[in-house]
Coordinates of C-alpha atoms and ligand atoms in Angstrom, one line a residue:
M1 CA 97.9 -15.9 -11.5
D2 CA 99.9 -14.7 -14.5
W3 CA 99.6 -16.9 -17.6
K4 CA 101.9 -14.8 -19.7
Y5 CA 104.5 -17.5 -20.0
L6 CA 101.9 -20.2 -20.6
P7 CA 99.5 -18.7 -23.2
I8 CA 96.8 -21.3 -23.1
F9 CA 94.2 -18.8 -21.7
P10 CA 92.8 -15.8 -23.5
E11 CA 93.7 -12.4 -22.3
S12 CA 92.4 -11.6 -18.8
A13 CA 90.4 -8.4 -18.7
S14 CA 87.5 -8.6 -16.2
N15 CA 87.0 -9.0 -12.5
F16 CA 86.0 -12.6 -13.1
S17 CA 89.0 -13.6 -15.2
P18 CA 91.5 -14.3 -12.3
H19 CA 89.0 -16.4 -10.4
I20 CA 88.0 -18.5 -13.3
D21 CA 91.6 -19.0 -14.4
A22 CA 92.5 -20.1 -10.9
L23 CA 89.6 -22.6 -10.8
Y24 CA 90.7 -23.9 -14.2
A25 CA 94.2 -24.2 -13.1
Y26 CA 93.0 -26.4 -10.2
L27 CA 90.8 -28.5 -12.5
V28 CA 93.7 -29.0 -15.0
T29 CA 96.2 -29.8 -12.2
V30 CA 93.9 -32.3 -10.5
S31 CA 93.0 -34.0 -13.8
A32 CA 96.7 -34.1 -15.0
F33 CA 97.9 -35.5 -11.7
F34 CA 95.4 -38.4 -11.7
S35 CA 95.7 -39.1 -15.4
I36 CA 99.5 -39.4 -15.1
L37 CA 99.3 -41.3 -11.8
I38 CA 96.8 -43.8 -13.2
A39 CA 98.7 -44.2 -16.5
V40 CA 102.0 -44.8 -14.7
V41 CA 100.4 -47.3 -12.2
I42 CA 98.8 -49.3 -15.1
V43 CA 102.2 -49.7 -16.8
V44 CA 104.1 -50.5 -13.6
F45 CA 101.5 -53.0 -12.4
A46 CA 101.4 -54.6 -15.9
F47 CA 105.0 -55.6 -15.4
K48 CA 105.0 -56.2 -11.7
Y49 CA 102.0 -58.4 -11.5
R50 CA 102.2 -60.1 -14.9
R51 CA 101.5 -63.8 -15.1
K52 CA 104.8 -65.5 -14.7
S53 CA 103.9 -69.1 -15.5
D54 CA 101.0 -70.9 -17.3
S55 CA 99.8 -72.6 -14.1
E56 CA 99.8 -69.5 -11.9
I57 CA 96.4 -68.7 -10.3
P58 CA 95.9 -65.4 -8.5
V59 CA 95.1 -65.4 -4.8
P60 CA 91.6 -64.1 -4.0
L61 CA 91.8 -61.0 -1.8
N62 CA 89.3 -61.9 1.0
E63 CA 90.6 -65.5 1.8
H64 CA 94.0 -64.0 2.6
G65 CA 92.7 -61.0 4.4
A66 CA 94.9 -59.0 2.1
G67 CA 92.3 -56.4 1.2
S68 CA 92.6 -53.1 3.0
M69 CA 89.6 -51.1 4.3
L70 CA 91.8 -48.2 5.0
L71 CA 93.0 -48.1 1.4
E72 CA 89.5 -48.3 0.1
I73 CA 88.3 -45.4 2.2
T74 CA 91.3 -43.3 1.4
W75 CA 91.0 -43.5 -2.3
S76 CA 87.3 -42.8 -2.0
V77 CA 87.5 -39.9 0.4
I78 CA 90.4 -38.0 -1.2
P79 CA 88.7 -37.8 -4.7
L80 CA 85.4 -36.9 -3.0
L81 CA 87.0 -34.0 -1.2
L82 CA 88.9 -32.8 -4.3
S83 CA 85.7 -32.9 -6.3
L84 CA 83.7 -31.1 -3.6
V85 CA 86.2 -28.3 -3.8
M86 CA 85.5 -28.1 -7.5
F87 CA 81.8 -27.9 -6.7
G88 CA 82.0 -25.3 -4.0
W89 CA 84.5 -23.1 -5.8
G90 CA 82.5 -23.3 -9.0
A91 CA 79.3 -22.5 -7.2
M92 CA 80.8 -19.5 -5.5
I93 CA 81.9 -18.0 -8.9
F94 CA 78.6 -18.9 -10.4
F95 CA 76.6 -17.0 -7.7
D96 CA 79.0 -14.1 -8.0
E97 CA 78.4 -14.0 -11.8
S98 CA 74.6 -14.3 -11.3
K99 CA 74.2 -11.3 -9.0
P100 CA 74.9 -7.9 -10.7
P101 CA 75.8 -5.2 -8.2
A102 CA 73.2 -2.6 -7.6
D103 CA 75.3 0.2 -9.1
A104 CA 75.8 -1.6 -12.4
M105 CA 75.5 0.4 -15.6
D106 CA 72.7 -1.0 -17.8
I107 CA 73.1 -1.8 -21.4
W108 CA 70.6 -3.5 -23.6
V109 CA 71.5 -6.2 -26.2
V110 CA 69.4 -7.8 -29.0
G111 CA 70.8 -10.7 -30.9
K112 CA 69.5 -11.6 -34.3
Q113 CA 70.7 -13.6 -37.3
W114 CA 73.5 -12.5 -37.6
M115 CA 74.4 -9.5 -35.6
W116 CA 74.4 -7.9 -32.2
K117 CA 72.4 -4.7 -31.7
I118 CA 73.3 -2.7 -28.6
Q119 CA 71.5 0.3 -27.0
H120 CA 73.0 2.5 -24.3
L121 CA 70.6 4.3 -21.9
E122 CA 71.8 7.7 -23.1
G123 CA 70.5 6.8 -26.6
A124 CA 73.7 5.7 -28.4
R125 CA 73.2 2.6 -30.5
E126 CA 75.8 0.3 -32.1
I127 CA 76.0 -2.9 -34.1
N128 CA 78.6 -5.6 -33.5
E129 CA 80.5 -3.2 -31.3
L130 CA 80.2 -2.4 -27.6
H131 CA 81.9 0.6 -26.1
I132 CA 82.2 0.5 -22.3
P133 CA 84.2 2.4 -19.6
V134 CA 86.9 0.6 -17.7
N135 CA 86.4 -0.3 -14.0
R136 CA 82.7 0.2 -14.1
N137 CA 80.2 -2.6 -13.3
I138 CA 78.3 -3.3 -16.5
R139 CA 75.0 -5.2 -16.6
L140 CA 73.8 -6.4 -20.0
T141 CA 70.1 -7.4 -20.5
L142 CA 69.9 -9.6 -23.5
T143 CA 67.2 -11.0 -25.7
S144 CA 66.9 -12.4 -29.2
E145 CA 64.7 -11.5 -32.2
D146 CA 64.8 -15.0 -33.7
V147 CA 66.7 -18.0 -32.4
I148 CA 69.0 -18.7 -29.5
H149 CA 72.3 -16.9 -29.6
D150 CA 75.0 -16.7 -26.9
F151 CA 77.0 -13.6 -25.9
Y152 CA 80.5 -14.7 -25.3
V153 CA 83.5 -12.5 -24.4
P154 CA 86.5 -14.8 -23.7
A155 CA 88.6 -12.1 -22.2
F156 CA 85.9 -11.4 -19.6
R157 CA 85.2 -15.1 -19.0
T158 CA 81.5 -14.5 -19.4
K159 CA 79.0 -16.3 -21.6
T160 CA 75.3 -16.0 -21.5
D161 CA 72.5 -17.5 -23.6
V162 CA 70.4 -15.0 -25.6
V163 CA 67.0 -16.5 -25.8
P164 CA 63.9 -15.3 -27.8
G165 CA 61.0 -14.3 -25.6
K166 CA 62.9 -13.7 -22.4
Y167 CA 65.5 -11.6 -20.8
T168 CA 68.8 -12.9 -19.5
T169 CA 71.4 -10.8 -17.8
E170 CA 75.2 -10.8 -17.7
W171 CA 77.5 -8.6 -15.7
F172 CA 81.2 -7.9 -15.5
R173 CA 83.7 -5.2 -14.6
P174 CA 86.3 -4.7 -17.4
T175 CA 89.6 -4.1 -15.7
K176 CA 91.8 -3.3 -18.7
V177 CA 91.5 -0.8 -21.5
G178 CA 91.7 -2.5 -24.8
E179 CA 89.8 -4.3 -27.6
Y180 CA 88.3 -7.7 -27.1
H181 CA 86.6 -10.3 -29.2
L182 CA 82.9 -10.9 -28.9
F183 CA 81.5 -14.2 -30.2
C184 CA 78.2 -15.9 -30.7
A185 CA 78.7 -19.2 -28.9
E186 CA 75.5 -20.9 -29.9
Y187 CA 75.0 -22.4 -33.4
C188 CA 72.3 -20.1 -34.9
G189 CA 72.4 -20.7 -38.7
T190 CA 74.6 -20.5 -41.7
K191 CA 76.4 -17.3 -40.7
H192 CA 76.8 -18.2 -37.0
S193 CA 80.6 -18.0 -37.3
G194 CA 80.3 -14.5 -38.7
M195 CA 78.2 -13.2 -35.7
I196 CA 81.2 -11.6 -34.1
G197 CA 82.1 -8.2 -32.8
T198 CA 84.4 -6.1 -30.8
I199 CA 84.3 -4.8 -27.2
Y200 CA 86.0 -1.5 -26.7
V201 CA 87.0 -0.9 -23.1
M202 CA 87.8 2.8 -22.7
N203 CA 89.0 5.3 -20.1
A204 CA 86.1 7.2 -18.5
N205 CA 86.9 10.4 -20.4
D206 CA 87.2 8.6 -23.7
Y207 CA 83.9 6.8 -23.1
D208 CA 82.1 10.1 -22.3
A209 CA 83.6 11.6 -25.5
W210 CA 82.5 8.6 -27.5
L211 CA 78.9 8.7 -26.0
S212 CA 78.5 12.4 -26.9
S213 CA 80.1 12.0 -30.4
G214 CA 77.4 9.8 -31.9
G215 CA 74.9 12.6 -32.5
T216 CA 72.1 10.4 -31.1
V217 CA 68.7 12.1 -30.5
G218 CA 67.1 11.3 -27.2
S219 CA 67.8 8.8 -24.5
M220 CA 66.2 5.4 -24.5
S221 CA 63.5 6.5 -22.1
E222 CA 62.7 9.5 -24.2
K223 CA 62.4 7.3 -27.3
G224 CA 60.2 5.0 -25.2
E225 CA 58.0 7.9 -24.2
A226 CA 57.6 8.9 -27.8
L227 CA 56.6 5.3 -28.7
F228 CA 54.2 5.3 -25.8
Q229 CA 52.4 8.3 -27.4
Q230 CA 52.6 7.0 -31.0
L231 CA 51.3 3.6 -30.2
G232 CA 48.4 5.1 -28.2
C233 CA 49.3 3.3 -25.0
V234 CA 48.7 6.7 -23.2
T235 CA 45.0 6.7 -24.0
C236 CA 44.4 3.7 -21.6
H237 CA 47.4 3.9 -19.3
Q238 CA 46.7 7.4 -18.1
S239 CA 49.0 8.9 -15.6
D240 CA 46.2 9.9 -13.2
G241 CA 45.1 6.3 -12.9
K242 CA 41.6 7.1 -14.4
G243 CA 42.2 5.2 -17.6
R244 CA 40.9 1.8 -18.5
C245 CA 44.3 0.2 -17.8
P246 CA 46.6 0.3 -14.8
K247 CA 48.6 3.4 -14.4
L248 CA 52.3 3.0 -15.0
V249 CA 53.6 5.9 -13.0
G250 CA 55.3 4.6 -9.9
L251 CA 55.0 1.0 -11.1
Y252 CA 58.5 -0.2 -11.9
G253 CA 60.0 -2.6 -9.4
T254 CA 56.9 -2.7 -7.2
N255 CA 54.7 -5.7 -6.5
V256 CA 51.6 -6.0 -8.7
E257 CA 48.5 -7.9 -7.5
L258 CA 47.0 -10.0 -10.3
K259 CA 43.6 -11.3 -10.9
G260 CA 43.3 -14.5 -8.8
G261 CA 45.5 -13.2 -6.0
A262 CA 49.0 -13.9 -7.2
T263 CA 51.6 -11.1 -7.2
V264 CA 54.4 -10.4 -9.5
V265 CA 57.3 -7.9 -9.4
A266 CA 57.0 -5.3 -12.2
D267 CA 60.4 -5.9 -13.7
A268 CA 61.7 -5.8 -17.2
S269 CA 60.4 -9.3 -18.0
Y270 CA 57.0 -8.6 -16.6
I271 CA 56.6 -5.4 -18.7
R272 CA 57.9 -7.2 -21.8
E273 CA 55.4 -10.0 -21.3
S274 CA 52.6 -7.4 -20.7
I275 CA 53.4 -5.8 -24.1
V276 CA 53.6 -8.9 -26.2
N277 CA 51.2 -11.1 -24.3
P278 CA 49.0 -8.8 -22.3
L279 CA 46.4 -11.4 -21.3
T280 CA 48.8 -13.8 -19.5
K281 CA 48.9 -11.7 -16.3
I282 CA 45.9 -9.4 -15.8
V283 CA 46.1 -6.8 -13.0
N284 CA 43.5 -7.2 -10.3
G285 CA 40.5 -4.9 -10.8
Y286 CA 41.1 -4.5 -14.6
D287 CA 39.7 -6.3 -17.6
G288 CA 41.8 -8.1 -20.2
I289 CA 41.2 -5.6 -22.9
M290 CA 44.7 -4.8 -24.1
P291 CA 45.6 -6.0 -27.6
T292 CA 48.9 -7.7 -28.1
F293 CA 51.7 -5.6 -29.6
Q294 CA 53.7 -8.6 -30.8
G295 CA 55.0 -7.8 -34.3
L296 CA 54.1 -4.1 -33.9
V297 CA 57.1 -3.3 -31.8
T298 CA 60.6 -4.6 -32.2
E299 CA 62.7 -5.9 -29.3
D300 CA 64.7 -2.7 -29.4
Q301 CA 61.5 -0.7 -29.0
I302 CA 60.2 -2.9 -26.2
Q303 CA 63.5 -2.1 -24.4
Q304 CA 62.9 1.6 -24.9
L305 CA 59.4 1.3 -23.5
I306 CA 60.7 -0.5 -20.5
E307 CA 63.2 2.3 -19.9
Y308 CA 60.4 4.8 -20.1
V309 CA 58.3 2.8 -17.6
K310 CA 61.5 2.7 -15.4
S311 CA 61.9 6.5 -15.7
I312 CA 58.4 7.1 -14.4
G313 CA 58.8 4.5 -11.7
P314 CA 59.0 5.3 -8.0
K315 CA 62.1 7.2 -7.0
S316 CA 62.9 4.7 -4.3
A317 CA 62.7 1.8 -6.7
A318 CA 66.4 1.9 -7.5
A319 CA 67.3 2.0 -3.8
A320 CA 64.9 -0.9 -3.0
A321 CA 66.3 -3.0 -5.8
G322 CA 69.8 -2.2 -4.6
A323 CA 68.9 -3.4 -1.1
Q324 CA 67.6 -6.7 -2.6
A325 CA 70.6 -7.2 -4.8
G326 CA 72.9 -7.0 -1.9
T327 CA 75.8 -4.6 -1.2
P328 CA 78.0 -3.9 -4.2
K329 CA 81.4 -5.4 -3.8
N330 CA 84.5 -5.5 -5.9
N331 CA 83.9 -2.1 -7.2
P332 CA 86.8 0.2 -6.9
G333 CA 85.6 2.2 -9.9
A334 CA 82.4 3.4 -8.2
A335 CA 84.1 4.0 -4.9
A336 CA 86.8 6.1 -6.4
N337 CA 84.4 8.2 -8.4
P338 CA 81.0 8.2 -6.6
A339 CA 79.5 10.8 -8.8
R340 CA 79.7 8.5 -11.8
G341 CA 77.8 5.8 -10.0
T342 CA 74.7 8.0 -9.8
R343 CA 74.1 8.1 -13.5
P344 CA 70.7 6.5 -14.3
Ligands
CUA1 CU1 74.1 -16.2 -33.1 CU2 75.5 -18.2 -33.3

């Protein structure tokens, strides 16, 4: 659908935009049709059935048999069907937006009063700007350092709460090179309205040039490894498994058996929790001896540590996660250029 001649929607620049615009067009059309219909009927009936004399008494429906079951059923069933379409259609888009494709490119985001901090796996970092290649599936993993923010890109029709203490994800595939607005869409303090930024969607070559132009030292996982040494994690989490704490090699994405018999998947949220709140989930066979690192590492650093744990994870973890997440669809970018899809 092309809204060029009716500019009530923001620019359409992601894989989701056409679907959401079509759903909105349906919602607006149905609402407008019934609003006008009801308003017209009210006015017409006010004249047609007005009281014509002081002594006039209306005829009760049932005594005359004038009520119509067919009419009652019709005006109940039609709106029911119309609203079920809204529900089904909306749910389909919601599920689509909730499931990032397995080949999605990871980018980490931290919101804080009042800025967006972004880290690319290759090590590039930016503030209030996000550079991404066009026609690639992008998955953002977001968290907040303080209060709830909300990462909102109208041109992509995506909007995700950014919550302290947990990770949320958002994915999209930008379909058009250009610059787009980024907003915080959750009131987060006095400068909430200034918590804005720009998304730069670039050609693949321009993006690669941008990535290598920043002069960044080390990828996220390399920075994470350095932290792992500095913070002394390595003294207990030894790579041969002989340390006092569980070994982290081959851990990422696997099932971990906890004290008490429960299991948990070693994903980003679990590793984050184990760093800031290590005693919440204790691995079976180990003692709860790890101190908390809350306040000692920033959210950015926790993300680097997670990337390090990911980098020493099982080789098959990515493939297994891919099988779980379902087959990637709607991804001409990766299909046209498979080599790019293999980037970690
Ligand atoms: Cu951050 Cu509003």
